[in-house]
Coordinates of C-alpha atoms in Angstrom, one line a residue:
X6 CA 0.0 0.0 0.0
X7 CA 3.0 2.2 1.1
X8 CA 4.9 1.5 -2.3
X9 CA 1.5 2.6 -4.6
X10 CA 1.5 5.8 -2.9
X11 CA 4.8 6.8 -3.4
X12 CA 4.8 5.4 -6.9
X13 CA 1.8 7.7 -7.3
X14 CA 2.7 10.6 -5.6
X15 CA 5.8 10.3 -8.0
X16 CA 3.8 10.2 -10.8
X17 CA 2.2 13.7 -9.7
X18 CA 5.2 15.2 -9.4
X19 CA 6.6 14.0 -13.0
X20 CA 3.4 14.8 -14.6
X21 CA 3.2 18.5 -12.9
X22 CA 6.6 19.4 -13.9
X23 CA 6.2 18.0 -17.1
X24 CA 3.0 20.1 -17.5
X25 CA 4.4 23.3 -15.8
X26 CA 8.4 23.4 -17.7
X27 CA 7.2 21.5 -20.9
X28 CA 3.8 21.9 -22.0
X29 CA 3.2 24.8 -20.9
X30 CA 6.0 26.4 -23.1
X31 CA 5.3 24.2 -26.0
X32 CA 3.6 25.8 -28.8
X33 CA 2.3 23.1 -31.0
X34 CA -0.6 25.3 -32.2
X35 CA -3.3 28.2 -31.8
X36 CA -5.4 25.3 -30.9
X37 CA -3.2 22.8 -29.5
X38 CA -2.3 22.8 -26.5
X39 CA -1.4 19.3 -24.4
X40 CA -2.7 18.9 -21.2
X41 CA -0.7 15.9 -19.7
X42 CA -1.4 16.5 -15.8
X43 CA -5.4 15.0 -16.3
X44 CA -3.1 11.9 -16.5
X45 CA -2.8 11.6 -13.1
X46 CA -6.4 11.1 -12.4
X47 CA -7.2 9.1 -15.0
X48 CA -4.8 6.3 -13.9
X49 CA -5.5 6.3 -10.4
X50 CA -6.4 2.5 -9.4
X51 CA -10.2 1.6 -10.5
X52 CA -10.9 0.9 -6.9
X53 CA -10.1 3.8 -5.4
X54 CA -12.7 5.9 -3.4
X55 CA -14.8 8.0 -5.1
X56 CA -13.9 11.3 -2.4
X57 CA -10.3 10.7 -2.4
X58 CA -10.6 10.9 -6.3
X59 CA -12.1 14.3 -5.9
X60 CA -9.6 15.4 -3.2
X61 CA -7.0 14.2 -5.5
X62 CA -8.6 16.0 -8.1
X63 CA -9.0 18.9 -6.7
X64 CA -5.3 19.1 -5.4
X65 CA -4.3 18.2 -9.0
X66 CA -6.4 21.1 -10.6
X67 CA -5.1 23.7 -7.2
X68 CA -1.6 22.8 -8.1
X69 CA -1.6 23.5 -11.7
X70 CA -3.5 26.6 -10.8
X71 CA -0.8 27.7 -8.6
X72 CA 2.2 26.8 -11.1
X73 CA 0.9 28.2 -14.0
X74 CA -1.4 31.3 -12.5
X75 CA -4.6 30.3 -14.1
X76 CA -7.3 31.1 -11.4
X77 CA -9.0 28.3 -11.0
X78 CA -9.2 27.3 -14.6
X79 CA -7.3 23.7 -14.0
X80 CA -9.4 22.7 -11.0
X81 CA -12.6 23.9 -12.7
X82 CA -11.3 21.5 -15.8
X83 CA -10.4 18.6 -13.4
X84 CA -12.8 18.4 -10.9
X85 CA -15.4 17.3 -13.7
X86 CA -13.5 13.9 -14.8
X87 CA -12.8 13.3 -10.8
X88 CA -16.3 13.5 -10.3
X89 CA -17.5 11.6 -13.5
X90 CA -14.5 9.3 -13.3
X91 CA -16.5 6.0 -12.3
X92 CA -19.0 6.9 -15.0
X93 CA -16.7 7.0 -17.6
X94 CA -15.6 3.9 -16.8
X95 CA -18.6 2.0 -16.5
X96 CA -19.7 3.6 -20.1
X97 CA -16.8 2.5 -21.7
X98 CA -15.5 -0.4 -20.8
X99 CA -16.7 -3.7 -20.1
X100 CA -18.3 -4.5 -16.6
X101 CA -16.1 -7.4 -15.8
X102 CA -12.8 -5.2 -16.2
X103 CA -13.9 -2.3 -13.6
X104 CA -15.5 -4.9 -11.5
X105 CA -11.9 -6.3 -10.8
X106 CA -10.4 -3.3 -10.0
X107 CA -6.4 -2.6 -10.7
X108 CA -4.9 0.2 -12.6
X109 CA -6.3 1.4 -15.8
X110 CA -4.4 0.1 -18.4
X111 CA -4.6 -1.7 -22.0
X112 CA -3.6 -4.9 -20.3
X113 CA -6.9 -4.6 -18.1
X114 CA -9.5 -2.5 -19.6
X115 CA -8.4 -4.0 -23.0
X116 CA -7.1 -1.8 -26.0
X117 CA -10.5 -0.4 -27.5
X118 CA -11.6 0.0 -23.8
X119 CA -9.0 1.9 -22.6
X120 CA -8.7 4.1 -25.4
X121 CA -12.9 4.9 -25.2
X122 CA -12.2 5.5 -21.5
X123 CA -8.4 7.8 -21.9
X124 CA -10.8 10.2 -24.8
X125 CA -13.5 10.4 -22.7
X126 CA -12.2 11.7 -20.0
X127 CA -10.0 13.7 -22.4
X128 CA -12.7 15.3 -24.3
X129 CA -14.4 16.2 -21.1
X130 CA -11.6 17.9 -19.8
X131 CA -10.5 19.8 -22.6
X132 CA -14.2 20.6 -23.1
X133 CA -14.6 22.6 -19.8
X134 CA -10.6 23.8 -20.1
X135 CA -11.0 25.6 -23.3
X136 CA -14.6 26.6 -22.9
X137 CA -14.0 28.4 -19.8
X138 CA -10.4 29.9 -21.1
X139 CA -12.2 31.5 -23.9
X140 CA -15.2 32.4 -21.5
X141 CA -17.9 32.2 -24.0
X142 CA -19.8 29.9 -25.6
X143 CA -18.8 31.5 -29.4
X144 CA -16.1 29.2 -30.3
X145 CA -17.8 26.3 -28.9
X146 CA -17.5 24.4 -32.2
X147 CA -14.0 24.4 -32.0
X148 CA -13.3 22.7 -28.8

């Protein structure tokens, strides 16, 4: 139990510093713009809880807040696929796989699974994200 949560608390810090000294500088496109921390929640094991996925979520979308002065637009982004995170999964993969619990992966949600689950949570994400940044509902169409 020890091990997963310094293996996971790891995996917050790579994927913060990623987002905050990487992504955040990378200019890919007008509207491109990867969002790698969302990781972090995604892959969280299957059976954890679902208010410690919030917490975590909302420590996730706090700390990216904080790094890259965007007042409250991360946590507003996150807090959404925390929340909806054991929907998503029960929509898009088979019962039997989030029923056994583990760590999302290709190995146990299968390939088609896990990719249904990774862009749904994705989509939702970058769905609030860039609807909020642009406050307005105008340029909807191209989220």
């Amino acid at each position: 139990m020890m091990r997963q949560i310094i293996e996971y608390a790891l995996l917050f810090l790579v994927l913060v510093l990623l987002q905050v000294f990487l992504f955040s500088n990378l200019e890919l496109s007008v509207y491109l713009n990867p969002l790698v921390y969302i990781a972090f929640i995604i892959l969280l094991p299957i059976e954890t809880a679902p208010i410690v996925v919030l917490g975590l979520g909302l420590l996730t979308g706090v700390v990216m807040d904080v790094a890259m002065g965007a007042a409250g637009l991360n946590t507003l982004a996150t807090l959404p696929v925390a929340f909806l995170r054991g929907a998503l999964l029960r929509l898009t993969c088979s019962k039997d796989s989030v029923v056994d619990g583990g760590v999302p992966s290709v190995y146990r949600l299968g390939v088609f699974g896990f990719v249904r689950y990774v862009v749904a949570a994705v989509v939702l994400h970058s769905l609030v994200y860039f609807t909020m940044e642009s406050a307005t509902f105008d340029y909807f169409h191209l989220t």
